Coordinates of C-alpha atoms and ligand atoms in Angstrom, one line a residue:
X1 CA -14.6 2.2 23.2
X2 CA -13.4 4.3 19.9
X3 CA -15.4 6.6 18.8
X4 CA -15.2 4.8 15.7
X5 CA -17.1 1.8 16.9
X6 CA -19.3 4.3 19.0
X7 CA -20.5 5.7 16.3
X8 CA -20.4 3.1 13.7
X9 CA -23.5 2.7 11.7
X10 CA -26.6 0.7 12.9
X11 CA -29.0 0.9 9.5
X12 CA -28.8 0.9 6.8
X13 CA -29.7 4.5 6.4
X14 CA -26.9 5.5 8.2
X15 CA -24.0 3.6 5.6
X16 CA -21.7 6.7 5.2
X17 CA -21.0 5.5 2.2
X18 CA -23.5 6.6 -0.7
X19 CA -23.1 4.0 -3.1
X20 CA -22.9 1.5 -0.3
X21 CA -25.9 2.6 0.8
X22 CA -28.0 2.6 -2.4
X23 CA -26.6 -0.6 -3.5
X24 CA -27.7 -1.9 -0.4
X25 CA -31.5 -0.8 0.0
X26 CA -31.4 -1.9 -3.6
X27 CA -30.6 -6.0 -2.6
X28 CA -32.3 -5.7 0.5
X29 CA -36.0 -4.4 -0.8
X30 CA -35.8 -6.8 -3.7
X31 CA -35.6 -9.3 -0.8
X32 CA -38.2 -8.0 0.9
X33 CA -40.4 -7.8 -1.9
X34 CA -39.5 -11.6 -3.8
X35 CA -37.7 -13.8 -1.2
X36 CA -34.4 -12.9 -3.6
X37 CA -31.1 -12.8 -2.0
X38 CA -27.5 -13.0 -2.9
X39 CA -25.7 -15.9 -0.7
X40 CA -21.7 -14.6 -1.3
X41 CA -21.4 -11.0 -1.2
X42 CA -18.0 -9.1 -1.6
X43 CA -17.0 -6.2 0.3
X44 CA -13.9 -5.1 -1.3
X45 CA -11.9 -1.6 -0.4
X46 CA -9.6 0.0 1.9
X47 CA -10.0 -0.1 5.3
X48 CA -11.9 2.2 7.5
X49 CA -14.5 2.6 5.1
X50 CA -17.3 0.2 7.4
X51 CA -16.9 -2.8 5.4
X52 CA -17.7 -4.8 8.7
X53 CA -20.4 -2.5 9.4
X54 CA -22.4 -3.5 6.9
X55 CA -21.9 -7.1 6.9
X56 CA -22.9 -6.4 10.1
X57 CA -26.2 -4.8 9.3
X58 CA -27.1 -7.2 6.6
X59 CA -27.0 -9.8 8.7
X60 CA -29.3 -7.7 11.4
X61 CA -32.0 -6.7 8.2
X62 CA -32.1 -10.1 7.2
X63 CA -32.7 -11.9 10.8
X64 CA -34.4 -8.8 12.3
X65 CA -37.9 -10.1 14.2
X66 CA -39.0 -6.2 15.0
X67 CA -39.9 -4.6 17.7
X68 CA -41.1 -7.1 20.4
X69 CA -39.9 -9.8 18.8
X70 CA -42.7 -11.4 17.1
X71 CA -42.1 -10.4 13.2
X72 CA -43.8 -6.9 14.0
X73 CA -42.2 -5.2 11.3
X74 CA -44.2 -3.4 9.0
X75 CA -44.3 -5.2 5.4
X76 CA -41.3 -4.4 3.0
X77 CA -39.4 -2.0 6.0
X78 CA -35.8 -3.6 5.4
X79 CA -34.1 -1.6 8.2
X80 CA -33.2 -3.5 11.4
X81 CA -34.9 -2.2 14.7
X82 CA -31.9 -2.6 16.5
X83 CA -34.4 -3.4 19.1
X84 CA -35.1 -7.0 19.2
X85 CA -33.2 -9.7 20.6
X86 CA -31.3 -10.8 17.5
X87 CA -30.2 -7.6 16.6
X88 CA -28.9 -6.8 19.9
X89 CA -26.8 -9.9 20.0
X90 CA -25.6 -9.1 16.3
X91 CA -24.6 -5.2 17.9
X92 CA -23.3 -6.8 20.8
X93 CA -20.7 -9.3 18.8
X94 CA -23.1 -11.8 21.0
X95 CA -24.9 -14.0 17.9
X96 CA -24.3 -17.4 18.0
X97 CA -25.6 -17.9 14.1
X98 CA -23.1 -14.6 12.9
X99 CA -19.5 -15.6 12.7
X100 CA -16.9 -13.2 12.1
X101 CA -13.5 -14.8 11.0
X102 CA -10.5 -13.2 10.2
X103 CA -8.8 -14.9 7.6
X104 CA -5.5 -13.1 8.8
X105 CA -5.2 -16.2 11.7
X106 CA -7.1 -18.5 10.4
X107 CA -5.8 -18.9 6.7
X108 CA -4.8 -22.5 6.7
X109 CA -7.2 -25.5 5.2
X110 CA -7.9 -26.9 8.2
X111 CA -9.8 -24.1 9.0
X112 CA -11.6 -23.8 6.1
X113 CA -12.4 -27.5 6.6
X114 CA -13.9 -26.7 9.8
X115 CA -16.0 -23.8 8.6
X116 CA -17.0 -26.1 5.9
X117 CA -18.2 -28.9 8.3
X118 CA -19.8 -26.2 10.6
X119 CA -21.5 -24.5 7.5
X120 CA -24.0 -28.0 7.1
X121 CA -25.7 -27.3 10.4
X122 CA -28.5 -25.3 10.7
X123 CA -28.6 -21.8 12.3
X124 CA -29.8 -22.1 15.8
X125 CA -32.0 -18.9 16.7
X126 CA -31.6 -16.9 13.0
X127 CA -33.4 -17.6 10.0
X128 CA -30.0 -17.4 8.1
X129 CA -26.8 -18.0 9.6
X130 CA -24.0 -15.0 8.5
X131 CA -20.2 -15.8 7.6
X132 CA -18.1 -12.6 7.6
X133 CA -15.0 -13.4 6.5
X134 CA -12.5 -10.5 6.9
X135 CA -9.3 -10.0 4.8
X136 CA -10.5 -12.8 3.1
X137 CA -7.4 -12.3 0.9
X138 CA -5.2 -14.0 3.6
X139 CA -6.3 -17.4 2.9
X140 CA -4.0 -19.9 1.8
X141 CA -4.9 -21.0 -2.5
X142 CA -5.6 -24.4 -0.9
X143 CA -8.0 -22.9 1.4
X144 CA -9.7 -20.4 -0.7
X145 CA -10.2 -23.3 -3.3
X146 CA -11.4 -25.2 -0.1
X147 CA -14.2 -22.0 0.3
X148 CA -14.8 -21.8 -3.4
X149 CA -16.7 -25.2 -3.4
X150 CA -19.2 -24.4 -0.3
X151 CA -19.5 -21.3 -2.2
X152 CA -20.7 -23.2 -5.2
X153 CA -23.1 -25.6 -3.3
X154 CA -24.3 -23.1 -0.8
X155 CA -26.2 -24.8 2.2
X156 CA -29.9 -23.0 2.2
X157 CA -30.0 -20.5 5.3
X158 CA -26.7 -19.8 4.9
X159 CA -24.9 -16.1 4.0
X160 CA -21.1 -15.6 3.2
X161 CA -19.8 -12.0 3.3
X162 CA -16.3 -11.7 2.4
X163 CA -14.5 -8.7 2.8
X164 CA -11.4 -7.7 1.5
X165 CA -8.9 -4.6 1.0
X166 CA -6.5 -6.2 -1.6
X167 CA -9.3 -8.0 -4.1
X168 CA -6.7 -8.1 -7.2
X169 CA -5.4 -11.3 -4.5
X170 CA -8.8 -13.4 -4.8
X171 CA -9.0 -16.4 -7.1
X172 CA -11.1 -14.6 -10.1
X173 CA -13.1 -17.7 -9.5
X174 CA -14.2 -16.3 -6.2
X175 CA -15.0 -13.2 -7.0
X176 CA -17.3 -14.5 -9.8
X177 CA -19.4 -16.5 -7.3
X178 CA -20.3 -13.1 -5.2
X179 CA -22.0 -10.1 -5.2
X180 CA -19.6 -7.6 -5.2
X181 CA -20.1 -4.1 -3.5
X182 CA -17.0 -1.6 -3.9
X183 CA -16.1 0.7 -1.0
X184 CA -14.5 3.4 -2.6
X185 CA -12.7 6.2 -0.9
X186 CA -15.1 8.6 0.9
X187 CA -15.0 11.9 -0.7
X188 CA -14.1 14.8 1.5
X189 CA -17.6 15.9 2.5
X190 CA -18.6 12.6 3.1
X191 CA -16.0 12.6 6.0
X192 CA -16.8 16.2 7.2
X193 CA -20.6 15.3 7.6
X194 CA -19.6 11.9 9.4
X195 CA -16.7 14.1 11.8
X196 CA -19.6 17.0 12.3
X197 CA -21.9 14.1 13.3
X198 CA -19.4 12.9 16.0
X199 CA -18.7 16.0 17.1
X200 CA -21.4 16.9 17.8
X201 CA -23.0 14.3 19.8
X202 CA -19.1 13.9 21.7
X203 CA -19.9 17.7 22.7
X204 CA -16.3 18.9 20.8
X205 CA -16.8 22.5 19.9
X206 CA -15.3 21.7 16.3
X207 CA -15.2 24.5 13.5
X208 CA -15.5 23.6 10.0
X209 CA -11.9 24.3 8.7
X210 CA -10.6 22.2 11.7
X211 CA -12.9 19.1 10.5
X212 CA -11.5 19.6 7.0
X213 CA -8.0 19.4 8.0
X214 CA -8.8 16.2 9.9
X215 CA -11.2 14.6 6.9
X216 CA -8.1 15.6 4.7
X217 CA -5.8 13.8 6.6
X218 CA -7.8 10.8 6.8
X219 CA -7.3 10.0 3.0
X220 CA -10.8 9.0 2.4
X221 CA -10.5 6.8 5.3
X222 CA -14.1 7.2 7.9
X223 CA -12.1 5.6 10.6
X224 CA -8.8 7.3 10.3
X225 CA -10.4 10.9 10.5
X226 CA -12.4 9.8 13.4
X227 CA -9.5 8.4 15.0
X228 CA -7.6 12.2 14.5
X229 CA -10.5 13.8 16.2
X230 CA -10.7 11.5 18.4
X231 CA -7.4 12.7 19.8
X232 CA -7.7 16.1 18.8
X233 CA -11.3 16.6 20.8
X234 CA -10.0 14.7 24.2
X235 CA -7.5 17.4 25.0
X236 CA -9.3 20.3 25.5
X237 CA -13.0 19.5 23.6
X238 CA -12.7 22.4 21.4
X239 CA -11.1 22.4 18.0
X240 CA -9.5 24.9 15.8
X241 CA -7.7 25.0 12.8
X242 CA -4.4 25.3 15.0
X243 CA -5.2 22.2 17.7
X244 CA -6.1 20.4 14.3
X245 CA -3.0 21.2 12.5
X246 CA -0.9 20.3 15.9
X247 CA -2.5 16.8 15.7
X248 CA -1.4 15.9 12.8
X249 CA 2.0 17.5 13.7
X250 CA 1.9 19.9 10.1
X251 CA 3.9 22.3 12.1
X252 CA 6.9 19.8 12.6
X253 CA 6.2 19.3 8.7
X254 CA 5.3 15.8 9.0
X255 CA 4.4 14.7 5.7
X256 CA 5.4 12.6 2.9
X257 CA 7.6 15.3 1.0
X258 CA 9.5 16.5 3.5
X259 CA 10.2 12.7 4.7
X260 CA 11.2 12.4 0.9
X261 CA 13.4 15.4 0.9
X262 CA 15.7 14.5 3.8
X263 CA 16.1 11.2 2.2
X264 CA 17.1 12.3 -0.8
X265 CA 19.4 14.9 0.6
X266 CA 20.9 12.2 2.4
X267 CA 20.2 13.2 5.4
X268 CA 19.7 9.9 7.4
X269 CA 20.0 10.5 10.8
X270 CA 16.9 13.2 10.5
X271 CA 15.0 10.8 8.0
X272 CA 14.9 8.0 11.3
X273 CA 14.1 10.5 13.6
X274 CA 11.4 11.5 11.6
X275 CA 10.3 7.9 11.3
X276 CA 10.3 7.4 14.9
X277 CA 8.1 10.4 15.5
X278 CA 5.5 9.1 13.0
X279 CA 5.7 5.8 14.6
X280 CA 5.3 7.8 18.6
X281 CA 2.3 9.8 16.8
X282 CA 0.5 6.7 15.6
X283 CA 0.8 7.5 11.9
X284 CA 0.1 4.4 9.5
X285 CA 2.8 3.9 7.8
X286 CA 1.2 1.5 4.7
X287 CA -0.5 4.5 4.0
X288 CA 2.4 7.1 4.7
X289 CA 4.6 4.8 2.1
X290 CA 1.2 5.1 -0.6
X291 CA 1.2 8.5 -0.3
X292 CA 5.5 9.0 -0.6
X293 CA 4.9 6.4 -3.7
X294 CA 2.3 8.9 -5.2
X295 CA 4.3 12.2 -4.8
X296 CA 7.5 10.5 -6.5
X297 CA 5.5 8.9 -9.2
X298 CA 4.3 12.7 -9.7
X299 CA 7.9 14.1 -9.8
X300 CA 9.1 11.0 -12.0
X301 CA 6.5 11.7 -14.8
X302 CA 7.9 15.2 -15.3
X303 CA 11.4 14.0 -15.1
X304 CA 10.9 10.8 -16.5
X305 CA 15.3 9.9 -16.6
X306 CA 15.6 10.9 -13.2
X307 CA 16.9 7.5 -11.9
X308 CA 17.5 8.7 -8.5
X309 CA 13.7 9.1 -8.2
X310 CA 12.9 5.3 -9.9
X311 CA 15.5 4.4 -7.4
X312 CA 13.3 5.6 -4.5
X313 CA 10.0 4.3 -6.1
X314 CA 11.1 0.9 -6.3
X315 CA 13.0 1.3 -2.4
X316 CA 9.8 2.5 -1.0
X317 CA 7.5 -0.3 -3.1
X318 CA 9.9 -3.0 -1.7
X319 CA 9.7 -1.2 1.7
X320 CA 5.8 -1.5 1.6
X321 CA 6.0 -5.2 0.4
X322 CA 8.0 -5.7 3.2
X323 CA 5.5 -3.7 5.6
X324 CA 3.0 -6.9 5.2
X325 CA 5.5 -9.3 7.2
X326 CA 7.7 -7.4 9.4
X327 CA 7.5 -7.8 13.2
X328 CA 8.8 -4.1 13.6
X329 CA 6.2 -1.6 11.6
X330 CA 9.0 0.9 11.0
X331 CA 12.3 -1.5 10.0
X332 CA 11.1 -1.6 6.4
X333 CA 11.3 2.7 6.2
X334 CA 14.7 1.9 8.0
X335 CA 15.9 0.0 5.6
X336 CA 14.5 1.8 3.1
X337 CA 16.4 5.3 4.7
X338 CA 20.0 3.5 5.1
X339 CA 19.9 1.6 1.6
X340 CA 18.8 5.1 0.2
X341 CA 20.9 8.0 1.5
X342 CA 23.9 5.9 2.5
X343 CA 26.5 6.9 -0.6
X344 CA 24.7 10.7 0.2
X345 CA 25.1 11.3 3.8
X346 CA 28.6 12.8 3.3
X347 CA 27.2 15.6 0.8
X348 CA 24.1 16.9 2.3
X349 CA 22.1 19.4 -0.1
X350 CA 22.2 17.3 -3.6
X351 CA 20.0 17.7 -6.3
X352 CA 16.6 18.7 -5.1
X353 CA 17.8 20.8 -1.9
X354 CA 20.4 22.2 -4.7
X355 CA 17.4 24.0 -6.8
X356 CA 16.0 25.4 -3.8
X357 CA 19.3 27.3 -3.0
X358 CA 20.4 27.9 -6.8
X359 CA 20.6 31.6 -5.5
X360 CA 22.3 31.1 -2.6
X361 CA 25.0 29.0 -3.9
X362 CA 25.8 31.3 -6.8
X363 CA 27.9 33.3 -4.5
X364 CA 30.0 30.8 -3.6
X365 CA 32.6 28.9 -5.3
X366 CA 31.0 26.5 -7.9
X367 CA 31.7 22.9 -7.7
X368 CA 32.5 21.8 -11.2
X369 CA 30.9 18.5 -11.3
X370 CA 27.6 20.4 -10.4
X371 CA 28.0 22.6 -13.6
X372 CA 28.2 19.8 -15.9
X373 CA 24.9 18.9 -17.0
X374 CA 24.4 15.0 -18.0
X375 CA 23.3 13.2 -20.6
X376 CA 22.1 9.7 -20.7
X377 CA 23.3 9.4 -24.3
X378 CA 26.6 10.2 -23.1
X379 CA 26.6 7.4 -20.3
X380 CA 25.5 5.2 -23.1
X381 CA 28.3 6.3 -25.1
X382 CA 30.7 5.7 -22.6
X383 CA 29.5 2.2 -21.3
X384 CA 31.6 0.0 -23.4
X385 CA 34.6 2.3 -21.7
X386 CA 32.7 1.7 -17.8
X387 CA 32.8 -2.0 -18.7
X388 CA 36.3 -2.0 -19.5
X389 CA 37.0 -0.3 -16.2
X390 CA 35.2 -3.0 -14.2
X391 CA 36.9 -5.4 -16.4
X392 CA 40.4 -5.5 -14.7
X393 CA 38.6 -5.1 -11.1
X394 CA 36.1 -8.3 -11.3
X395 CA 35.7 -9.6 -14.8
X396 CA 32.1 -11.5 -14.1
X397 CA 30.4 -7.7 -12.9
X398 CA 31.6 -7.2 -16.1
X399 CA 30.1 -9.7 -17.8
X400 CA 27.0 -9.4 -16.0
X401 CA 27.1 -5.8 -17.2
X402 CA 27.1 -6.6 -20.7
X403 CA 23.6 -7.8 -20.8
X404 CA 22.1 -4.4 -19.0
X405 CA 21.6 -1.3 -20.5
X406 CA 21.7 2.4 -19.2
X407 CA 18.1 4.0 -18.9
X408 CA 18.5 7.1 -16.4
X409 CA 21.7 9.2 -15.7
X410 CA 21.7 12.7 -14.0
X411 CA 25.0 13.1 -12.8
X412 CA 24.0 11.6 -9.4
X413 CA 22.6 8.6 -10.0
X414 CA 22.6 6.1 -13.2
X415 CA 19.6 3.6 -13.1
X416 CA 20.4 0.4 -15.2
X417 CA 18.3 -1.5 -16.8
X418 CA 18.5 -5.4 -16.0
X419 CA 16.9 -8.2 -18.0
X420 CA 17.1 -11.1 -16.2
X421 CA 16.6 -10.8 -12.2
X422 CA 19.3 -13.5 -11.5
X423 CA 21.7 -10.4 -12.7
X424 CA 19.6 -7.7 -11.0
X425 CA 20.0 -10.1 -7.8
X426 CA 24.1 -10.2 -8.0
X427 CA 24.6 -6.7 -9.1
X428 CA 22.3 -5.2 -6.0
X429 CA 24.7 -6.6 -3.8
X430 CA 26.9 -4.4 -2.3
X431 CA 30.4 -5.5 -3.6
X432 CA 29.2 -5.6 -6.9
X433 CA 27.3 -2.7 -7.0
X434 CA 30.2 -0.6 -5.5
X435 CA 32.9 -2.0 -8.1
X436 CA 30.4 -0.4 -11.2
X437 CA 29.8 3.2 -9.2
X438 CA 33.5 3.3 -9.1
X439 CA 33.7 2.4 -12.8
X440 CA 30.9 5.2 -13.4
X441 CA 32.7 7.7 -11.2
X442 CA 36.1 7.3 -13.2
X443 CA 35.2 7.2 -16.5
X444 CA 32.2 10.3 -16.5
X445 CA 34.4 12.5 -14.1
X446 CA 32.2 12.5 -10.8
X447 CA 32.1 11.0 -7.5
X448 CA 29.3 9.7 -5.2
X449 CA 27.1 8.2 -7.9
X450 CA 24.6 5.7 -6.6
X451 CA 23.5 2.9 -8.8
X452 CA 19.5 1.5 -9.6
X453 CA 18.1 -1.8 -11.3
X454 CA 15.0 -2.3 -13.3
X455 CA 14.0 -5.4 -14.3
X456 CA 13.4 -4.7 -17.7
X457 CA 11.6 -7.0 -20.9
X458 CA 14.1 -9.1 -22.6
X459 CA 16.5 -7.0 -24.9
X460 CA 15.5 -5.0 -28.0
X461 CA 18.0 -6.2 -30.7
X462 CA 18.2 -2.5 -32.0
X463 CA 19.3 -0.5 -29.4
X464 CA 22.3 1.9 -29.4
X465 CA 24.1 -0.2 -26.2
X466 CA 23.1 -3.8 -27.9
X467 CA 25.3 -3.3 -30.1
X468 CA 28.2 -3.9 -27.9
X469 CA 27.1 -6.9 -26.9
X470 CA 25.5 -8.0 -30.4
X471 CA 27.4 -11.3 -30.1
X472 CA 26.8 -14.1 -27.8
X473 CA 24.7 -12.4 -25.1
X474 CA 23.3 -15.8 -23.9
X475 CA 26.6 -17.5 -23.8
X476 CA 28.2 -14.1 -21.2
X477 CA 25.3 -15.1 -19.0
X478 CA 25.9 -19.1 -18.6
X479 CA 29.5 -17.6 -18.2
X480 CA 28.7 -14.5 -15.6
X481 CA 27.0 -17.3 -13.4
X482 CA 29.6 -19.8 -13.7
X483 CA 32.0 -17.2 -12.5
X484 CA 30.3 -16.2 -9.5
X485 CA 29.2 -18.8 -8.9
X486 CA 33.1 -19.9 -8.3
X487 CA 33.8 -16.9 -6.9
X488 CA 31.4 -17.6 -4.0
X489 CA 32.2 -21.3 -3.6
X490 CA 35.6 -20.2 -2.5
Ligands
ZN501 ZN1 -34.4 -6.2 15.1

């Protein structure tokens, strides 16, 4: 067993979560007290955070007969004894009145059909009957519709809990029938108390800074951190700040950044190794892409035209789409490293490896595209003259490039923006995008510039680059589709 599920709360006063815990003992004393209880609860957060575990020991307060069996609990104690038989079978998984369904496999109607014929019968040894319905999310619209009506005409005796890490994807219609408790990220301390805890009682001599290294690592995530220490503590059952930072493999500088950084040096080669060794060290990498997400977002604020960073945002957000159905966890990053550092990996050390080593480079013979300094006015300037370079090359790019508009350009990499996705669709492809980075290269004077889309709102009439296209904008679309359209049919 994990150490997570070892030591996974039993009461409710031992919900690591405070809020959790409080909102909790709130619902479960006023059901002590009048008889009053929610029937849908929502457990909403990310994961780790003991969503189950409480469904779990709601369902044990509510059915709990006390010590002995025979209702011996003392008037208004809402905690479960974790003693009597129904408890024990709720611990043990065992119940035959608790259900927990994942909606991950069982998303379809029919199963909610079934639940919903199952849900009429009476509980056979509880008083009330528990549904925990995980990643509730999952279900097919048909099938949460299906779950919206038994939640509406709730059989008595009967409790839904439905947890969920994405609730933004629940029918609002749902979520309004529920009782909603948020699991919010567990601050730091929160985690170090719960990791001390563990520890302790696992007998690994742990010191504090160690723990904190872990807990930080775990991105407010209970089960995450346990998991580290879990792996940290079995090798040698002590812990330092050093067998903590080996762990996580800090030394090899596995993070985010430096991830980032190889990519956008163009280093491929090391960028898949370094993806393969997160894979081997049993990183998650939904949460590795969140956090590369973050730390670009971060850079892209402060250097809001960089294009070459909106270009890895939207790589790494269609890589972490693309995390939810793969049947290989790492092909998404794959993808995402080749699509990204491809036109790079002949020129190691661009732009951000290119600051670091200002000094450095100095000495040597400057490159004169480097000292050339870019301006997206210029690139905007200069479209019309792009467009008439494509022109003679493939004359629908050309008219597909009439209806976009230049939004980044640092030299490197020019990001356009795209108003219909139709166009953003034909241009991402590789012929096309290849005939317009050669357009780009001729006409501003440098060479390996990479291209990036953004699906923009429909066109302002005033800006500087409409004007080119002023005329007849709708009637060079109809004809950019007709054309490739042709083009492909051949
Ligand atoms: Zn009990």
């Amino acid at each position: 067993m994990t150490l997570y599920l070892k030591y996974r709360p039993q009461q409710v006063s031992e919900l690591d979560l405070t809020s959790v815990r409080e909102a909790m003992t709130k619902y479960l004393e006023s059901f002590f007290k009048d008889g009053n209880l929610p029937h849908a609860w929502l457990f909403s957060g990310p994961r780790g955070l003991g969503k189950t575990s409480a469904a779990r020991i709601l369902a044990k307060a509510i059915n709990c007969q006390g010590p002995g069996g025979k209702d011996t609990k003392a008037k208004g104690d809402f905690e479960p004894c974790n003693e009597c038989e129904m408890c024990i079978a709720v611990t043990s998984g065992a119940a035959v009145d608790i259900m927990e369904i994942d909606a991950a496999s069982n998303r379809g109607i029919d199963d909610i059909r079934e639940l919903r014929e199952k849900v009429r019968l009476a509980p056979m040894k509880a008083k009330y009957k528990v549904y925990i319905i995980d990643e509730v999310h999952m279900l097919t619209s048909e099938a949460a519709n299906a779950l919206l009506k038994t939640l509406e005409e709730p059989p008595g005796n009967t409790i839904f809990v439905l947890c969920t890490t994405e609730p933004d994807r629940l029918p609002e219609t749902v979520i309004s029938r529920c009782t909603r408790i948020s699991f919010k990220k567990a601050t730091l301390e929160d985690i170090v108390s719960k990791l001390e805890r563990v520890a302790k009682a696992e007998k690994i001599e742990a010191d504090k800074q160690a723990l904190e290294i872990l807990a930080k690592a775990g991105d407010g995530s209970f089960r995450d951190a346990i998991k580290l220490l879990e792996q940290a503590g079995l090798q040698s059952g002590k812990l330092d700040k050093a067998g903590a930072e080996k762990v996580l493999g800090m030394n090899t500088q596995l993070s985010a950044d430096r991830f980032l950084e190889l990519v956008y040096a163009g280093d491929a080669q090391k960028a898949l190794e370094f993806v393969g060794q997160m894979v081997e060290e049993g990183i998650n990498l939904r949460r590795f892409i969140e956090r590369g997400v973050e730390l670009l977002r971060e850079r892209l604020l402060d250097d809001i035209s960089n294009g070459r960073i909106l270009g890895l945002i939207e790589g790494l957000e269609k890589a972490y789409e693309r995390t939810k159905t793969t049947a290989v966890p790492q092909l998404p990053l794959e993808i995402f490293i080749i699509e990204n550092s491809k036109t790079q990996a002949s020129k190691p050390a661009e732009v951000i490896v290119e600051k670091k080593t200002e000094k450095t480079q100095k000495t040597e013979s400057a490159k004169p595209s480097e000292e050339v300094k870019y301006e997206l006015g210029e690139m905007q300037d200069k479209w019309a003259e792009v467009m008439k370079a494509v022109r003679p090359k493939n004359h629908s790019v050309e008219a597909l490039l009439r209806s976009t508009k230049p939004l980044g350009f640092d030299g490197r990499s020019l990001t356009l923006e795209v108003f219909y996705k139709f166009h953003k669709d034909k241009l991402e492809s590789e012929k096309c995008r290849r005939i317009v980075e050669v357009a780009v290269g001729e006409v501003m004077g440098v060479d390996g510039v990479k291209l990036f889309f953004k699906l923009g709102e429909k066109p302002a009439r005033t800006s500087k680059v409409e004007n080119i296209t002023a005329e007849g904008v709708d009637e060079d679309i109809i004809k950019a589709a007709e054309d490739i359209f042709k083009a492909e049919a051949v």
